[in-house]
PDB file of C-alpha atoms in Angstrom:
ATOM      1  CA  MET A 912      -6.742  46.637   2.737  1.00  0.00           C
ATOM      2  CA  SER A 913      -7.690  48.993  -0.104  1.00  0.00           C
ATOM      3  CA  GLN A 914      -9.770  48.010  -3.115  1.00  0.00           C
ATOM      4  CA  GLN A 915      -6.662  48.320  -5.312  1.00  0.00           C
ATOM      5  CA  ASP A 916      -4.754  45.949  -2.997  1.00  0.00           C
ATOM      6  CA  LYS A 917      -7.615  43.450  -3.216  1.00  0.00           C
ATOM      7  CA  SER A 918      -7.590  43.707  -6.997  1.00  0.00           C
ATOM      8  CA  GLU A 919      -3.836  43.176  -7.110  1.00  0.00           C
ATOM      9  CA  ASN A 920      -4.084  40.194  -4.771  1.00  0.00           C
ATOM     10  CA  GLN A 921      -6.847  38.685  -6.879  1.00  0.00           C
ATOM     11  CA  SER A 922      -4.773  39.152 -10.025  1.00  0.00           C
ATOM     12  CA  THR A 923      -1.749  37.443  -8.479  1.00  0.00           C
ATOM     13  CA  PHE A 924      -3.827  34.626  -7.035  1.00  0.00           C
ATOM     14  CA  ASN A 925      -5.571  34.101 -10.366  1.00  0.00           C
ATOM     15  CA  GLN A 926      -2.274  33.995 -12.284  1.00  0.00           C
ATOM     16  CA  GLU A 927      -0.704  31.475  -9.913  1.00  0.00           C
ATOM     17  CA  ASN A 928      -3.754  29.256  -9.968  1.00  0.00           C
ATOM     18  CA  ALA A 929      -4.913  29.692 -13.568  1.00  0.00           C
ATOM     19  CA  VAL A 930      -4.339  26.053 -14.460  1.00  0.00           C
ATOM     20  CA  ASN A 931      -6.245  24.828 -11.410  1.00  0.00           C
ATOM     21  CA  ALA A 932      -9.044  27.296 -12.055  1.00  0.00           C
ATOM     22  CA  ASN A 933      -9.384  26.089 -15.653  1.00  0.00           C
ATOM     23  CA  GLN A 934      -9.449  22.470 -14.516  1.00  0.00           C
ATOM     24  CA  GLU A 935     -12.079  23.168 -11.887  1.00  0.00           C
ATOM     25  CA  ASN A 936     -14.176  24.914 -14.527  1.00  0.00           C
ATOM     26  CA  ALA A 937     -15.436  28.410 -13.964  1.00  0.00           C
ATOM     27  CA  VAL A 938     -14.872  30.121 -10.616  1.00  0.00           C
ATOM     28  CA  ASN A 939     -17.436  32.590  -9.362  1.00  0.00           C
ATOM     29  CA  ALA A 940     -15.336  35.772  -9.425  1.00  0.00           C
ATOM     30  CA  ILE A 941     -17.613  37.687  -7.083  1.00  0.00           C
ATOM     31  CA  GLY A 942     -17.451  34.791  -4.642  1.00  0.00           C
ATOM     32  CA  LEU A 943     -13.697  35.278  -4.349  1.00  0.00           C
ATOM     33  CA  PHE A 944     -14.239  38.577  -2.573  1.00  0.00           C
ATOM     34  CA  PHE A 945     -15.973  36.719   0.258  1.00  0.00           C
ATOM     35  CA  ASP A 946     -13.792  33.578   0.271  1.00  0.00           C
ATOM     36  CA  GLU A 947     -11.553  33.551   3.356  1.00  0.00           C
ATOM     37  CA  GLU A 948      -9.275  30.857   1.880  1.00  0.00           C
ATOM     38  CA  TRP A 949      -8.692  32.918  -1.261  1.00  0.00           C
ATOM     39  CA  LEU A 950      -7.975  36.005   0.834  1.00  0.00           C
ATOM     40  CA  ARG A 951      -5.534  34.063   3.035  1.00  0.00           C
ATOM     41  CA  LYS A 952      -3.665  32.721  -0.011  1.00  0.00           C
ATOM     42  CA  GLY A 953      -3.604  36.186  -1.540  1.00  0.00           C
ATOM     43  CA  VAL A 954      -2.107  37.687   1.607  1.00  0.00           C
ATOM     44  CA  GLU A 955       0.474  34.875   1.735  1.00  0.00           C
ATOM     45  CA  ALA A 956       1.421  35.536  -1.893  1.00  0.00           C
ATOM     46  CA  GLU A 957       1.785  39.233  -1.139  1.00  0.00           C
ATOM     47  CA  ASP A 958       3.917  38.496   1.924  1.00  0.00           C
ATOM     48  CA  LYS A 959       6.239  36.259  -0.142  1.00  0.00           C
ATOM     49  CA  VAL A 960       7.297  39.225  -2.247  1.00  0.00           C
ATOM     50  CA  GLY A 961       7.265  41.819   0.491  1.00  0.00           C
ATOM     51  CA  GLY A 962       3.869  43.266  -0.430  1.00  0.00           C
ATOM     52  CA  ASN A 963       2.969  45.564  -3.294  1.00  0.00           C
ATOM     53  CA  ILE A 964       2.151  42.949  -5.914  1.00  0.00           C
ATOM     54  CA  GLY A 965       1.306  44.532  -9.229  1.00  0.00           C
ATOM     55  CA  ALA A 966       0.874  43.798 -12.901  1.00  0.00           C
ATOM     56  CA  GLY A 967       0.350  45.799 -16.045  1.00  0.00           C
ATOM     57  CA  LEU A 968       1.209  49.424 -16.643  1.00  0.00           C
ATOM     58  CA  ASP A 969       2.861  51.049 -13.635  1.00  0.00           C
ATOM     59  CA  TRP A 970       1.499  54.570 -13.842  1.00  0.00           C
ATOM     60  CA  GLY A 971       1.445  55.066 -10.094  1.00  0.00           C
ATOM     61  CA  SER A 972      -1.098  57.563  -8.832  1.00  0.00           C
ATOM     62  CA  ALA A 973      -1.915  58.616 -12.406  1.00  0.00           C
ATOM     63  CA  PHE A 974      -3.601  55.248 -13.022  1.00  0.00           C
ATOM     64  CA  VAL A 975      -6.956  56.250 -11.508  1.00  0.00           C
ATOM     65  CA  SER A 976      -7.199  59.394 -13.615  1.00  0.00           C
ATOM     66  CA  LEU A 977      -6.061  57.444 -16.680  1.00  0.00           C
ATOM     67  CA  MET A 978      -8.820  54.867 -16.300  1.00  0.00           C
ATOM     68  CA  GLY A 979     -11.348  57.653 -15.803  1.00  0.00           C
ATOM     69  CA  ASN A 980     -10.389  59.222 -19.102  1.00  0.00           C
ATOM     70  CA  LEU A 981     -11.296  56.879 -21.959  1.00  0.00           C
ATOM     71  CA  GLU A 982     -10.009  59.328 -24.560  1.00  0.00           C
ATOM     72  CA  LEU A 983      -6.576  59.255 -22.950  1.00  0.00           C
ATOM     73  CA  LEU A 984      -6.663  55.467 -22.731  1.00  0.00           C
ATOM     74  CA  GLY A 985      -7.527  55.379 -26.445  1.00  0.00           C
ATOM     75  CA  ARG A 986      -4.600  57.671 -27.172  1.00  0.00           C
ATOM     76  CA  ILE A 987      -2.221  55.358 -25.311  1.00  0.00           C
ATOM     77  CA  THR A 988      -3.470  52.478 -27.430  1.00  0.00           C
ATOM     78  CA  THR A 989      -3.042  54.514 -30.618  1.00  0.00           C
ATOM     79  CA  LEU A 990       0.443  55.551 -29.520  1.00  0.00           C
ATOM     80  CA  ARG A 991       1.538  51.965 -28.790  1.00  0.00           C
ATOM     81  CA  ILE A 992       0.108  50.682 -32.080  1.00  0.00           C
ATOM     82  CA  SER A 993       1.800  53.526 -33.956  1.00  0.00           C
ATOM     83  CA  LEU A 994       5.138  52.866 -32.245  1.00  0.00           C
ATOM     84  CA  ASN A 995       4.870  49.165 -33.075  1.00  0.00           C
ATOM     85  CA  LYS A 996       4.160  50.042 -36.690  1.00  0.00           C
ATOM     86  CA  GLU A 997       7.053  52.512 -36.810  1.00  0.00           C
ATOM     87  CA  VAL A 998       9.568  50.072 -35.350  1.00  0.00           C
ATOM     88  CA  ARG A 999       8.392  47.456 -37.881  1.00  0.00           C
ATOM     89  CA  LEU A1000       8.877  49.896 -40.771  1.00  0.00           C
ATOM     90  CA  LEU A1001      12.283  50.892 -39.424  1.00  0.00           C
ATOM     91  CA  LEU A1002      13.529  47.326 -39.110  1.00  0.00           C
ATOM     92  CA  ASN A1003      12.058  46.333 -42.482  1.00  0.00           C
ATOM     93  CA  ASN A1004      14.106  49.117 -44.079  1.00  0.00           C
ATOM     94  CA  TRP A1005      17.296  47.624 -42.635  1.00  0.00           C
ATOM     95  CA  ASN A1006      16.941  44.485 -44.807  1.00  0.00           C
ATOM     96  CA  LEU A1007      17.578  42.009 -42.005  1.00  0.00           C
ATOM     97  CA  GLY A1008      16.133  39.138 -44.007  1.00  0.00           C
ATOM     98  CA  THR A1009      14.702  36.284 -41.987  1.00  0.00           C
ATOM     99  CA  ALA A1010      15.840  37.974 -38.755  1.00  0.00           C
ATOM    100  CA  THR A1011      13.420  40.872 -39.333  1.00  0.00           C
ATOM    101  CA  LYS A1012      10.409  39.122 -37.833  1.00  0.00           C
ATOM    102  CA  ILE A1013      12.124  38.229 -34.543  1.00  0.00           C
ATOM    103  CA  ALA A1014      13.789  41.656 -34.380  1.00  0.00           C
ATOM    104  CA  VAL A1015      10.384  43.342 -34.694  1.00  0.00           C
ATOM    105  CA  LYS A1016       8.876  41.012 -32.087  1.00  0.00           C
ATOM    106  CA  THR A1017      11.713  41.704 -29.657  1.00  0.00           C
ATOM    107  CA  ALA A1018      11.524  45.469 -30.233  1.00  0.00           C
ATOM    108  CA  ARG A1019       7.779  45.415 -29.580  1.00  0.00           C
ATOM    109  CA  GLU A1020       8.339  43.467 -26.364  1.00  0.00           C
ATOM    110  CA  ARG A1021      10.906  46.052 -25.236  1.00  0.00           C
ATOM    111  CA  ILE A1022       8.489  48.890 -26.036  1.00  0.00           C
ATOM    112  CA  LEU A1023       5.750  47.194 -24.013  1.00  0.00           C
ATOM    113  CA  GLU A1024       8.153  46.700 -21.088  1.00  0.00           C
ATOM    114  CA  LYS A1025       8.999  50.393 -21.158  1.00  0.00           C
ATOM    115  CA  PHE A1026       5.307  51.316 -21.239  1.00  0.00           C
ATOM    116  CA  LYS A1027       4.621  49.039 -18.276  1.00  0.00           C
ATOM    117  CA  LEU A1028       7.397  50.518 -16.133  1.00  0.00           C
ATOM    118  CA  PRO A1029       8.216  53.935 -17.551  1.00  0.00           C
ATOM    119  CA  THR A1030      11.047  55.970 -16.102  1.00  0.00           C
ATOM    120  CA  PRO A1031      10.079  59.452 -14.926  1.00  0.00           C
ATOM    121  CA  GLU A1032      11.681  60.910 -18.068  1.00  0.00           C
ATOM    122  CA  LEU A1033       9.805  58.518 -20.319  1.00  0.00           C
ATOM    123  CA  ARG A1034       6.515  59.074 -18.480  1.00  0.00           C
ATOM    124  CA  GLU A1035       6.826  62.842 -19.041  1.00  0.00           C
ATOM    125  CA  TYR A1036       7.630  62.339 -22.725  1.00  0.00           C
ATOM    126  CA  ILE A1037       4.708  59.950 -23.198  1.00  0.00           C
ATOM    127  CA  LEU A1038       2.306  62.283 -21.400  1.00  0.00           C
ATOM    128  CA  ALA A1039       3.464  65.227 -23.528  1.00  0.00           C
ATOM    129  CA  THR A1040       2.894  63.123 -26.650  1.00  0.00           C
ATOM    130  CA  LEU A1041      -0.546  62.092 -25.407  1.00  0.00           C
ATOM    131  CA  GLU A1042      -1.509  65.734 -24.873  1.00  0.00           C
ATOM    132  CA  ASN A1043      -0.611  66.697 -28.461  1.00  0.00           C
ATOM    133  CA  ASP A1044      -4.125  66.808 -30.007  1.00  0.00           C
ATOM    134  CA  GLN A1045      -2.768  67.134 -33.564  1.00  0.00           C
ATOM    135  CA  LEU A1046      -1.387  63.580 -33.464  1.00  0.00           C
ATOM    136  CA  TYR A1047      -4.679  61.814 -32.777  1.00  0.00           C
ATOM    137  CA  GLY A1048      -6.951  62.613 -35.701  1.00  0.00           C
ATOM    138  CA  GLU A1049      -6.463  59.282 -37.472  1.00  0.00           C
ATOM    139  CA  GLU A1050      -6.235  55.579 -36.696  1.00  0.00           C
ATOM    140  CA  PHE A1051      -2.440  55.829 -36.480  1.00  0.00           C
ATOM    141  CA  ILE A1052      -0.084  58.657 -35.654  1.00  0.00           C
ATOM    142  CA  SER A1053       1.246  59.737 -39.034  1.00  0.00           C
ATOM    143  CA  ASP A1054       4.021  62.041 -37.780  1.00  0.00           C
ATOM    144  CA  ARG A1055       6.950  59.657 -38.166  1.00  0.00           C
ATOM    145  CA  GLU A1056       9.399  62.220 -36.807  1.00  0.00           C
ATOM    146  CA  ILE A1057       7.595  62.296 -33.447  1.00  0.00           C
ATOM    147  CA  LEU A1058       7.445  58.501 -33.401  1.00  0.00           C
ATOM    148  CA  ARG A1059      11.172  58.221 -34.149  1.00  0.00           C
ATOM    149  CA  GLU A1060      11.951  60.694 -31.362  1.00  0.00           C
ATOM    150  CA  LEU A1061       9.880  58.656 -28.947  1.00  0.00           C
ATOM    151  CA  LEU A1062      11.583  55.446 -30.108  1.00  0.00           C
ATOM    152  CA  GLU A1063      14.916  57.091 -29.268  1.00  0.00           C
ATOM    153  CA  VAL A1064      13.664  57.745 -25.742  1.00  0.00           C
ATOM    154  CA  LEU A1065      12.133  54.268 -25.426  1.00  0.00           C
ATOM    155  CA  LEU A1066      14.856  52.106 -26.927  1.00  0.00           C
ATOM    156  CA  LYS A1067      18.319  52.765 -25.566  1.00  0.00           C
ATOM    157  CA  LYS A1068      21.590  51.213 -26.741  1.00  0.00           C
ATOM    158  CA  GLU A1069      21.082  48.223 -24.426  1.00  0.00           C
ATOM    159  CA  ASP A1070      17.667  47.565 -25.955  1.00  0.00           C
ATOM    160  CA  TRP A1071      19.076  47.635 -29.481  1.00  0.00           C
ATOM    161  CA  GLU A1072      21.868  45.279 -28.370  1.00  0.00           C
ATOM    162  CA  THR A1073      19.235  42.862 -27.073  1.00  0.00           C
ATOM    163  CA  ILE A1074      17.252  43.140 -30.302  1.00  0.00           C
ATOM    164  CA  ALA A1075      20.421  42.520 -32.339  1.00  0.00           C
ATOM    165  CA  ALA A1076      21.455  39.544 -30.192  1.00  0.00           C
ATOM    166  CA  VAL A1077      18.040  37.890 -30.448  1.00  0.00           C
ATOM    167  CA  ALA A1078      17.934  38.477 -34.218  1.00  0.00           C
ATOM    168  CA  ALA A1079      21.498  37.145 -34.664  1.00  0.00           C
ATOM    169  CA  ASP A1080      20.693  34.041 -32.607  1.00  0.00           C
ATOM    170  CA  SER A1081      17.567  33.444 -34.657  1.00  0.00           C
ATOM    171  CA  LEU A1082      19.515  33.769 -37.899  1.00  0.00           C
ATOM    172  CA  LYS A1083      22.209  31.420 -36.582  1.00  0.00           C
ATOM    173  CA  LYS A1084      19.583  28.799 -35.709  1.00  0.00           C
ATOM    174  CA  GLU A1085      17.969  29.194 -39.140  1.00  0.00           C
ATOM    175  CA  ILE A1086      21.316  28.692 -40.911  1.00  0.00           C
ATOM    176  CA  ILE A1087      22.145  25.624 -38.829  1.00  0.00           C
ATOM    177  CA  HIS A1088      18.657  24.218 -39.378  1.00  0.00           C
ATOM    178  CA  GLN A1089      18.962  24.739 -43.129  1.00  0.00           C
ATOM    179  CA  ALA A1090      22.461  23.268 -43.257  1.00  0.00           C
ATOM    180  CA  ILE A1091      21.496  20.164 -41.300  1.00  0.00           C
ATOM    181  CA  GLY A1092      18.241  19.812 -43.227  1.00  0.00           C
ATOM    182  CA  GLU A1093      20.127  19.979 -46.513  1.00  0.00           C
ATOM    183  CA  LYS A1094      22.846  17.614 -45.202  1.00  0.00           C
ATOM    184  CA  ILE A1095      25.466  20.322 -45.719  1.00  0.00           C
ATOM    185  CA  SER A1096      28.394  20.328 -43.331  1.00  0.00           C
ATOM    186  CA  ALA A1097      28.469  23.563 -41.350  1.00  0.00           C
TER     187      ALA A1097
END
């Protein structure tokens, strides 16, 4: 079993047993590497899903080189923060009222999902953006045109439909809550 497999197993085991671990106080993390019971449970968890348990960004073989390059990791963070800011500005401009907050939250969740499991096309686009040195001189990426282009690649029609549905449902609930709270017949 490779070191990455062990790390993935530990992550899965820890997630499934987080409540128990918190109740039992602190667990010696290093001790888990030598604990046969933990290893057995980890292997069982992996077998339940057919192996290959993972979490976080799925960058495949590029992950090792990504983690070895802190500048690139910083650029990914800057890119995600900038995209979150851009989608917030975009949705704020649409005057969605009380639905704006949930629309922004949902859009950010969709962006994060796409970053975690990027399609080959998206991965290439993100990597090209990360390699553009001119974008990373400030805290945020200020080139809104580039950010909008990337949002077009990230958020497809289905994503916008999900964002709209969640925002509409939130607005509906708010209206019903207000109407019932004010004793107005809906």
